[in-house]
Coordinates of C-alpha atoms and ligand atoms in Angstrom, one line a residue:
M25 CA -3.4 22.9 -3.3
E26 CA -4.3 19.3 -4.5
E27 CA -7.7 17.8 -2.8
S28 CA -6.4 14.4 -1.3
S29 CA -8.8 13.2 1.0
A30 CA -11.1 10.0 0.2
N31 CA -14.7 11.9 0.9
P32 CA -16.4 13.2 -2.9
P33 CA -15.6 17.2 -3.1
A34 CA -18.7 19.2 -1.4
D35 CA -19.9 20.7 -4.5
V36 CA -20.8 17.2 -6.1
P37 CA -24.1 17.6 -7.7
S38 CA -26.5 14.5 -7.4
R39 CA -28.8 13.5 -9.8
Q40 CA -32.0 12.4 -10.1
G41 CA -32.8 8.6 -11.5
L42 CA -34.7 7.4 -14.7
T43 CA -38.1 7.4 -13.6
F44 CA -39.6 7.4 -17.5
D45 CA -39.4 5.8 -20.9
L46 CA -36.8 7.4 -22.5
D47 CA -35.6 6.8 -26.5
V48 CA -31.4 7.8 -27.9
D49 CA -29.1 6.7 -29.7
I50 CA -26.8 5.7 -27.5
C51 CA -27.3 4.5 -24.4
V52 CA -24.2 4.4 -22.4
I53 CA -24.4 1.8 -18.9
G54 CA -22.1 3.3 -16.3
G55 CA -20.5 6.4 -15.0
G56 CA -17.5 5.3 -14.7
L57 CA -14.2 7.1 -16.3
A58 CA -14.9 5.1 -19.7
G59 CA -18.6 5.7 -19.6
L60 CA -18.4 9.2 -19.5
T61 CA -15.4 9.6 -21.8
M62 CA -17.3 7.7 -24.4
A63 CA -20.5 10.3 -23.6
L64 CA -18.7 13.0 -23.8
E65 CA -17.1 11.4 -27.1
S66 CA -21.3 10.9 -28.7
V67 CA -22.6 13.8 -28.1
R68 CA -19.6 15.7 -29.3
K69 CA -20.7 13.9 -32.6
G70 CA -23.8 14.9 -32.1
A71 CA -25.4 11.7 -30.7
S72 CA -27.8 12.1 -28.7
V73 CA -26.5 9.7 -25.0
A74 CA -28.0 8.7 -21.9
V75 CA -25.4 7.6 -19.0
L76 CA -27.6 5.1 -16.5
E77 CA -25.2 4.7 -13.8
G78 CA -26.5 2.4 -10.9
R79 CA -24.8 4.3 -7.9
S80 CA -23.5 7.6 -7.9
I81 CA -21.0 9.1 -10.6
G82 CA -17.5 7.6 -9.3
W83 CA -18.0 6.1 -6.3
N84 CA -15.9 3.3 -7.2
A85 CA -12.0 3.2 -8.8
S86 CA -12.9 6.0 -11.1
G87 CA -13.6 8.7 -8.1
H88 CA -10.5 6.8 -5.6
N89 CA -7.5 6.3 -7.7
L90 CA -4.3 7.6 -7.3
G91 CA -4.6 9.8 -10.5
T92 CA -1.1 9.1 -12.6
V93 CA -1.7 9.2 -15.9
M94 CA 1.2 6.8 -17.6
P95 CA 1.8 6.1 -21.4
G96 CA 0.9 2.7 -22.5
Y97 CA -0.9 -0.6 -20.9
G98 CA -0.4 -2.2 -17.7
V99 CA 1.1 -5.4 -19.9
A100 CA 4.7 -4.7 -20.9
A101 CA 5.4 -3.9 -24.4
S102 CA 7.8 -6.6 -25.6
D103 CA 4.6 -8.5 -24.5
L104 CA 2.2 -6.6 -26.5
I105 CA 4.6 -7.8 -29.5
E106 CA 4.9 -10.8 -28.7
R107 CA 1.2 -11.0 -29.2
V108 CA 0.3 -9.1 -32.2
G109 CA 3.2 -7.8 -33.8
F110 CA 5.4 -4.9 -33.7
E111 CA 3.5 -2.9 -36.4
D112 CA -0.2 -3.5 -34.1
A113 CA 1.7 -3.3 -30.9
R114 CA 3.2 0.7 -32.0
H115 CA -0.2 1.5 -33.1
L116 CA -1.9 0.0 -29.5
W117 CA 0.9 2.3 -28.3
T118 CA -0.2 5.2 -30.2
L119 CA -3.8 5.1 -29.6
A120 CA -3.2 4.5 -25.0
Q121 CA -0.4 7.6 -25.6
E122 CA -3.2 9.8 -27.1
G123 CA -5.8 8.6 -24.2
A124 CA -3.1 10.6 -22.3
D125 CA -3.1 13.5 -23.8
Y126 CA -6.9 13.4 -23.7
V127 CA -6.6 13.8 -20.4
R128 CA -4.2 16.2 -20.1
A129 CA -5.8 18.5 -22.7
T130 CA -9.4 18.0 -20.7
A131 CA -7.9 18.4 -17.0
A132 CA -6.6 21.5 -18.4
R133 CA -10.2 22.5 -18.8
M134 CA -11.7 22.5 -15.2
P135 CA -11.1 24.4 -12.7
G136 CA -9.0 23.4 -9.5
I137 CA -7.1 20.3 -11.2
A138 CA -3.4 20.9 -10.5
L139 CA -1.4 19.0 -13.2
T140 CA 2.0 17.6 -11.2
D141 CA 4.3 16.2 -14.1
G142 CA 6.7 12.8 -14.3
A143 CA 6.8 9.2 -12.8
L144 CA 9.3 7.2 -12.2
E145 CA 9.2 3.2 -12.7
V146 CA 11.4 2.0 -9.8
S147 CA 13.3 -1.3 -9.8
R148 CA 12.8 -3.6 -6.9
V149 CA 16.2 -5.9 -8.5
D150 CA 19.4 -4.9 -10.0
A151 CA 18.7 -5.9 -13.1
G152 CA 20.3 -3.3 -15.3
D153 CA 20.2 -5.4 -18.9
E154 CA 16.4 -5.2 -18.7
L155 CA 16.2 -1.7 -18.0
I156 CA 18.4 -1.1 -21.2
S157 CA 16.2 -3.7 -23.6
R158 CA 12.6 -1.9 -22.1
L159 CA 14.3 1.9 -22.9
Q160 CA 14.6 0.7 -26.3
T161 CA 11.4 -0.7 -27.1
L162 CA 10.0 2.1 -25.1
G163 CA 11.6 5.2 -26.9
E164 CA 13.0 4.0 -30.4
D165 CA 10.2 1.6 -30.9
F166 CA 7.3 3.2 -29.9
G167 CA 8.8 6.8 -29.5
T168 CA 7.9 7.5 -25.7
E169 CA 9.8 10.0 -23.7
V170 CA 12.3 8.4 -21.3
E171 CA 14.9 8.5 -19.6
G172 CA 17.1 5.7 -18.1
W173 CA 18.1 6.4 -14.3
Q174 CA 21.1 4.9 -12.3
T175 CA 20.6 3.5 -9.0
D176 CA 22.8 6.1 -7.4
R177 CA 20.2 8.8 -9.4
V178 CA 16.9 7.4 -7.4
R179 CA 18.3 7.6 -5.0
E180 CA 19.7 11.0 -4.9
V181 CA 15.6 11.5 -4.9
L182 CA 14.3 8.2 -3.1
K183 CA 16.1 7.6 0.3
T184 CA 16.0 4.1 0.0
D185 CA 18.0 1.5 -0.1
R186 CA 15.5 -0.9 -1.7
Y187 CA 15.1 0.7 -5.2
F188 CA 18.0 0.0 -7.8
H189 CA 17.5 2.0 -11.5
A190 CA 14.4 3.3 -12.7
I191 CA 12.7 4.8 -15.9
H192 CA 11.6 7.9 -15.7
F193 CA 8.7 9.4 -17.8
P194 CA 9.4 13.1 -18.2
K195 CA 5.4 13.5 -19.8
A196 CA 3.8 10.9 -17.4
F197 CA 1.5 13.5 -15.3
Q198 CA -0.9 13.4 -12.2
I199 CA -4.0 14.6 -11.6
D200 CA -6.8 14.4 -8.5
A201 CA -9.4 11.4 -9.4
R202 CA -12.1 12.4 -7.6
S203 CA -12.4 16.4 -8.9
Y204 CA -11.5 15.1 -13.1
V205 CA -14.6 12.5 -13.2
H206 CA -16.9 14.8 -11.7
G207 CA -15.6 17.4 -14.3
L208 CA -15.7 14.9 -17.0
A209 CA -19.0 14.5 -15.8
A210 CA -19.9 18.2 -15.8
L211 CA -18.6 19.0 -19.1
A212 CA -20.6 16.1 -20.9
E213 CA -23.9 17.3 -19.1
S214 CA -22.8 20.7 -20.1
E215 CA -22.7 19.1 -23.9
G216 CA -26.0 17.5 -23.9
V217 CA -25.3 14.1 -22.2
R218 CA -28.1 13.1 -19.9
I219 CA -26.8 11.5 -16.6
F220 CA -29.0 9.3 -14.6
E221 CA -27.7 8.1 -11.0
D222 CA -29.5 5.3 -8.6
T223 CA -30.0 3.5 -11.8
P224 CA -29.2 0.3 -12.1
V225 CA -29.5 -1.4 -15.2
V226 CA -31.5 -5.0 -14.7
G227 CA -31.6 -6.6 -18.4
I228 CA -31.0 -4.9 -21.9
D229 CA -32.5 -6.7 -25.2
P230 CA -29.8 -6.4 -27.7
A231 CA -31.8 -8.0 -30.4
G232 CA -33.3 -5.6 -33.4
I233 CA -32.0 -2.6 -34.5
R234 CA -33.7 -0.8 -31.3
K235 CA -32.3 -2.0 -28.3
R236 CA -34.1 -2.2 -24.8
V237 CA -32.4 -1.5 -21.7
F238 CA -34.6 -2.4 -18.4
T239 CA -34.2 -0.2 -14.9
P240 CA -36.0 -0.7 -12.3
S241 CA -38.2 1.9 -12.5
A242 CA -38.2 2.7 -16.6
K243 CA -36.9 2.0 -19.8
L244 CA -35.2 2.8 -22.7
R245 CA -34.4 2.4 -26.3
C246 CA -31.5 3.1 -28.1
S247 CA -29.7 1.9 -31.1
H248 CA -26.0 1.5 -29.5
V249 CA -26.1 -0.2 -26.2
V250 CA -22.2 0.2 -24.3
L251 CA -21.2 -1.8 -21.7
A252 CA -19.1 0.2 -19.0
G253 CA -19.8 -0.9 -16.1
N254 CA -16.5 -3.0 -15.1
A255 CA -16.7 -6.0 -13.1
H256 CA -20.1 -4.7 -11.4
L257 CA -21.8 -4.9 -14.7
G258 CA -23.7 -8.4 -13.3
A259 CA -27.7 -8.8 -14.4
P260 CA -27.1 -6.9 -18.5
S261 CA -24.6 -9.6 -19.1
Q262 CA -23.3 -12.2 -16.8
R263 CA -21.1 -13.7 -19.5
L264 CA -19.0 -10.6 -19.8
T265 CA -19.0 -9.9 -16.8
A266 CA -17.6 -13.4 -15.8
T267 CA -14.6 -12.7 -18.0
L268 CA -13.3 -10.1 -15.0
L269 CA -11.3 -10.4 -12.2
P270 CA -12.7 -8.4 -9.9
T271 CA -9.3 -6.9 -7.8
W272 CA -9.9 -4.4 -5.1
R273 CA -6.9 -2.2 -4.3
Y274 CA -6.6 0.0 -1.0
A275 CA -5.2 3.4 -0.6
A276 CA -4.1 5.7 2.0
L277 CA -3.6 9.3 3.0
T278 CA -0.8 10.1 5.7
E279 CA -1.0 12.9 8.5
P280 CA 1.3 15.8 7.1
L281 CA 4.9 14.9 7.4
A282 CA 6.8 17.7 8.0
E283 CA 10.0 18.4 7.1
R284 CA 10.9 14.9 7.3
L285 CA 9.6 14.0 4.0
A286 CA 11.5 16.2 2.4
D287 CA 15.1 13.9 3.5
A288 CA 13.4 11.3 2.9
V289 CA 10.9 11.8 -0.5
A290 CA 12.7 14.4 -2.9
F291 CA 10.4 13.3 -6.3
Q292 CA 7.3 15.1 -6.8
G293 CA 6.0 12.7 -9.7
S294 CA 4.3 9.3 -9.0
V295 CA 6.6 6.4 -7.8
S296 CA 5.7 2.9 -8.7
D297 CA 7.7 -0.2 -9.0
T298 CA 8.1 -2.6 -11.7
H299 CA 6.5 -5.2 -9.8
G300 CA 2.9 -3.4 -9.1
I301 CA 3.4 -3.5 -5.3
D302 CA 4.1 0.1 -4.2
H303 CA 2.3 3.3 -5.8
F304 CA 2.9 6.6 -4.2
R305 CA 3.3 10.6 -4.0
I306 CA 3.5 13.3 -2.7
V307 CA -0.5 15.2 -2.2
D308 CA -0.3 18.2 -0.1
G309 CA 3.4 19.3 0.6
D310 CA 4.0 17.0 2.7
R311 CA 1.2 14.0 2.7
L312 CA 1.9 10.6 0.9
L313 CA -0.5 9.2 -1.3
W314 CA 0.0 5.2 -1.1
S315 CA -1.3 2.6 -2.7
S316 CA -0.3 -1.1 -2.0
P317 CA -2.3 -4.3 -1.0
E318 CA -4.9 -5.8 -2.9
T319 CA -7.6 -8.8 -2.6
T320 CA -10.2 -10.6 -4.9
W321 CA -12.5 -10.1 -2.4
Q322 CA -13.6 -7.0 -1.0
G323 CA -12.1 -6.4 2.2
D324 CA -12.8 -3.2 4.7
P325 CA -9.8 -0.4 3.9
R326 CA -9.8 0.2 7.5
R327 CA -8.7 -2.6 7.9
Y328 CA -5.6 -2.2 5.6
A329 CA -4.0 1.1 7.6
K330 CA -1.6 -0.9 9.3
R331 CA -0.2 -2.6 5.9
I332 CA 0.0 0.3 4.2
E333 CA 2.3 1.9 7.3
S334 CA 4.5 -0.9 8.5
R335 CA 5.4 -0.5 3.9
I336 CA 6.0 3.2 4.4
A337 CA 8.0 1.9 7.1
A338 CA 9.9 -1.2 5.0
I339 CA 10.7 1.3 2.2
F340 CA 11.8 4.8 4.3
P341 CA 12.7 3.9 7.7
K342 CA 14.3 7.2 7.9
L343 CA 10.5 8.7 7.8
G344 CA 10.1 7.3 11.5
P345 CA 6.3 6.5 12.5
V346 CA 4.0 7.4 10.3
K347 CA 0.1 8.3 10.6
I348 CA -2.5 7.4 8.5
A349 CA -5.4 9.8 8.4
D350 CA -7.3 7.7 5.6
T351 CA -8.1 4.9 4.1
W352 CA -10.0 3.9 0.9
G353 CA -10.6 1.0 -1.7
G354 CA -12.0 0.3 -5.2
M355 CA -12.4 -2.5 -7.7
F356 CA -11.3 -2.7 -10.8
G357 CA -11.3 -5.6 -13.3
Q358 CA -8.7 -7.0 -14.2
T359 CA -8.8 -9.5 -18.2
V360 CA -6.6 -13.0 -18.4
H361 CA -4.2 -11.0 -20.8
G362 CA -4.1 -7.8 -18.9
M363 CA -5.7 -5.5 -22.3
P364 CA -8.9 -4.0 -21.7
Q365 CA -11.7 -5.3 -23.9
I366 CA -12.6 -2.4 -26.1
G367 CA -15.0 -3.7 -29.5
E368 CA -18.5 -4.9 -30.6
V369 CA -20.2 -8.3 -29.4
Q370 CA -22.6 -7.8 -31.6
P371 CA -24.4 -5.4 -34.0
G372 CA -25.2 -2.2 -31.4
L373 CA -23.6 -4.1 -28.5
W374 CA -20.3 -2.5 -27.6
I375 CA -17.7 -3.4 -24.5
L376 CA -15.3 -1.0 -22.6
S377 CA -14.2 -2.3 -19.7
G378 CA -11.5 -4.4 -18.4
F379 CA -9.0 -1.9 -17.9
G380 CA -7.5 -2.6 -14.8
R381 CA -4.7 -1.2 -12.7
Q382 CA -3.7 1.2 -15.3
G383 CA -7.6 3.3 -16.5
L384 CA -7.1 6.7 -16.6
N385 CA -5.5 6.9 -20.6
T386 CA -6.8 3.7 -21.6
T387 CA -10.4 4.9 -20.3
A388 CA -9.8 7.9 -22.3
M389 CA -8.3 6.2 -25.4
G390 CA -11.2 3.3 -25.2
G391 CA -14.4 5.9 -24.5
Q392 CA -12.6 7.9 -27.6
L393 CA -12.1 5.2 -29.9
L394 CA -16.1 3.3 -29.6
A395 CA -17.3 7.0 -30.0
R396 CA -15.6 7.4 -33.1
S397 CA -16.1 3.7 -34.5
I398 CA -20.2 3.9 -34.1
L399 CA -20.3 7.1 -35.3
S400 CA -17.7 7.9 -37.9
G401 CA -17.3 4.3 -39.0
D402 CA -13.7 3.8 -37.1
D403 CA -12.7 -0.1 -37.1
R404 CA -9.3 0.6 -35.5
W405 CA -11.2 -1.0 -32.2
R406 CA -10.3 -4.5 -34.1
L407 CA -7.1 -3.5 -33.2
F408 CA -8.0 -5.3 -29.5
S409 CA -9.5 -8.3 -31.6
P410 CA -7.0 -10.4 -30.2
F411 CA -7.6 -10.2 -27.0
E412 CA -10.5 -12.4 -26.8
L413 CA -13.0 -12.7 -24.0
V414 CA -11.6 -15.1 -21.8
W415 CA -13.5 -16.6 -18.8
A416 CA -11.8 -15.4 -15.6
G417 CA -12.6 -18.4 -13.6
G418 CA -15.4 -17.5 -11.8
S419 CA -14.8 -18.2 -7.5
A420 CA -11.6 -20.5 -8.6
G421 CA -9.9 -17.9 -10.5
R422 CA -10.3 -15.3 -7.6
I423 CA -8.6 -17.8 -5.2
A424 CA -5.7 -18.5 -7.7
G425 CA -5.8 -14.3 -8.3
Q426 CA -4.8 -14.1 -4.8
A427 CA -2.7 -16.7 -4.5
I428 CA -0.8 -15.4 -7.6
D429 CA -0.4 -12.2 -6.0
L430 CA 0.2 -13.2 -3.3
W431 CA 3.9 -15.3 -4.9
T432 CA 4.4 -11.9 -7.1
R433 CA 4.7 -9.9 -3.9
G434 CA 6.6 -12.8 -2.1
H435 CA 8.7 -13.4 -4.8
S436 CA 9.4 -9.6 -5.5
A437 CA 10.2 -9.4 -1.2
T438 CA 13.2 -12.5 -2.6
A439 CA 14.2 -11.2 -5.1
G440 CA 14.5 -7.3 -3.9
A441 CA 16.4 -9.0 -1.1
L442 CA 18.5 -10.9 -3.2
S443 CA 19.2 -7.9 -4.9
R444 CA 20.4 -6.1 -1.7
F445 CA 22.1 -9.2 -0.4
R446 CA 24.2 -9.3 -3.6
E447 CA 24.6 -5.4 -3.4
R448 CA 25.9 -5.0 0.3
A449 CA 28.2 -8.0 -0.9
R450 CA 29.6 -5.9 -3.7
S451 CA 30.0 -2.9 -1.6
R452 CA 32.2 -5.5 1.0
E453 CA 33.8 -7.2 -1.5
Q454 CA 35.1 -3.6 -2.6
A455 CA 35.7 -2.5 0.7
R456 CA 38.0 -5.6 0.9
E457 CA 39.5 -4.7 -2.3
Y458 CA 40.3 -0.9 -0.7
A459 CA 41.7 -2.6 2.0
T460 CA 43.7 -4.7 0.2
E461 CA 45.4 -2.0 -1.7
A462 CA 45.7 0.2 0.3
R463 CA 48.1 -2.4 3.1
I464 CA 49.7 -3.5 -0.4
A465 CA 50.7 0.0 -1.1
S466 CA 51.5 1.1 2.8
A467 CA 53.8 -2.4 2.8
K468 CA 55.1 -0.9 -0.4
A469 CA 55.5 2.7 0.9
Q470 CA 56.7 0.8 4.9
A471 CA 59.3 -1.1 2.2
S472 CA 60.4 1.6 0.0
V473 CA 61.0 3.7 3.5
A474 CA 63.2 0.9 4.8
R475 CA 64.5 0.8 1.4
Q476 CA 66.0 4.5 1.7
H477 CA 66.7 4.1 5.4
A478 CA 69.2 1.0 4.3
S479 CA 70.5 2.5 1.3
A480 CA 71.1 6.2 3.8
A481 CA 72.9 3.7 6.1
M482 CA 75.2 2.5 4.0
H483 CA 76.0 5.3 2.1
E484 CA 76.8 6.9 5.8
D485 CA 79.2 3.5 6.8
R486 CA 80.9 4.0 3.4
S487 CA 81.5 7.7 4.3
R488 CA 82.8 6.8 7.2
G489 CA 84.7 4.1 5.9
Ligands
FAD516 C1 -6.5 2.2 -5.6 C2 -6.8 2.8 -7.0 C3 -6.2 2.8 -7.7 C4 -5.0 3.3 -8.6 N1 -4.5 4.4 -9.2 C5 -4.7 4.2 -10.3 C6 -3.7 5.6 -11.4 O1 -2.8 5.8 -10.3 N2 -3.6 5.4 -12.3 C7 -4.4 4.8 -13.3 O2 -4.3 4.7 -14.7 N3 -5.4 3.9 -13.0 C8 -5.8 3.7 -11.8 N4 -6.9 3.2 -10.9 C9 -7.6 2.1 -11.9 C10 -8.8 3.2 -12.8 O3 -8.9 3.8 -11.8 C11 -9.6 1.9 -13.2 O4 -9.1 1.3 -14.5 C12 -10.8 3.3 -13.8 O5 -11.3 3.5 -13.1 C13 -11.7 2.1 -14.6 O6 -12.9 2.9 -14.8 P1 -14.8 2.5 -14.9 O7 -14.9 3.5 -16.0 O8 -14.0 1.3 -16.1 O9 -14.8 1.3 -13.9 P2 -15.8 1.8 -12.2 O10 -14.8 3.3 -12.3 O11 -15.9 1.0 -11.8 O12 -17.4 2.6 -13.1 C14 -17.9 1.9 -13.5 C15 -19.4 2.2 -13.6 O13 -20.3 1.7 -13.5 C16 -21.4 1.5 -12.6 N5 -22.1 -0.1 -13.4 C17 -22.0 -0.8 -12.8 N6 -22.9 -1.8 -13.8 C18 -23.8 -1.1 -14.1 C19 -25.2 -1.2 -14.1 N7 -25.3 -2.6 -14.5 N8 -26.1 -0.5 -14.3 C20 -25.9 1.0 -14.2 N9 -24.6 0.8 -13.6 C21 -23.3 0.1 -13.3 C22 -21.0 0.9 -11.2 O14 -22.0 1.7 -10.6 C23 -19.5 2.2 -12.0 O15 -19.7 3.3 -11.2 C24 -6.4 3.0 -10.0 C25 -7.8 1.9 -9.3 C26 -7.9 1.6 -8.0 C27 -8.6 0.8 -7.2

């Protein structure tokens, strides 16, 4: 059975901090999915690698996400084409697919990780034309396996009038996030990576061939430093930290819902909407794992339990009252352009960050790519060069980010309500048309009966006369 509470698995080892000076080839700052994948792939290529984690493995987003592994990036394929042109967009998409394949293959080697298949991206508005053009870009241009589902088919598996058509990704899949990140750390250690927890990096000196990395109780020397600290990075590079908009997303797990869940949700993969507002899936057979609210300041996840309850009630009123068993949150860094930050900032100083809401396949892709860049001279990280390190706006950016989020949610709710209004108006119109047709048919039938009666009467009169 899939593990689903927010607490770390019981058998997670705690690791020592770095208390002695150390020399390695590569120092990775940050023990999330990005840093761990990078470390594992580098050690596999023969490098000596240390991961310095300021707190503990997977304490943030990497251990608290919903585990949905999608193709592509958090930005639409059409935006990518607009930004870098068709050929480079296609190469970028292929890299992201390799990231998803990597997670599937790696998770398959971990005991106790159940993979479930399929994801639906549902539309909150009735805009079928957009669906067709997206299907064409994803399926025909980018070679991603996709199916278009009409509204009727969506509503067969999701009993709500909130959703219209959808894109089905049969090759997308789900993993248990915490088991995966801890499995990755265990795998990296078993192949020779040295992981130090409770070891915040407080400064770096990236000049020269051998760089120096400072922690409160020791220092480390290395040829390459990889900054994989997400928006928490802080002291080692405030300038880079300022290029990410920190965003907290909150998630909840419901109490068991018994048979009534199957009456409302019959889709076993994950469901997310095109506006990035709700994201959910069934776990443990009859519970919902649901994430929705976002803030640009850290909040207490328990405060969002009621908000998540009312989102569930609004979308699946048939479910009746739903109780939340557990809530948690995690922070991810969003870039201004929506694409991850991957590449060499100056000789030997690398960045691997900004994975946003879609970090499972992209951290895996980024980790592999940088390991190959440093150790095999693969320079495809340059495909990410058009996505520069843009200042995210500091406090003003956070206020703007929160306002944009509220606007998007409000706009999406209005657009959804309009689509449902139009749908109801269409069905009322259709009912009126049926009623008119029925009235005409019945009037015709009555007229025909009357004509038959009249002709029978005339016939009778003539026979009498
Ligand atoms: C609720 C929620 C649901 C999500 N659902 C999905 C999903 O279903 N699918 C998906 O693809 N993505 C999802 N995401 C996004 C995904 O989890 C993230 O994009 C991804 O985990 C980012 O990984 P990371 O390694 O970059 O960052 P993190 O997980 O934040 O790891 C960075 C690590 O670096 C450490 N660090 C930072 N600075 C320093 C320093 N100076 N010294 C030492 N250590 C440092 C931190 O302590 C931290 O452990 C979700 C996110 C959230 C919050």
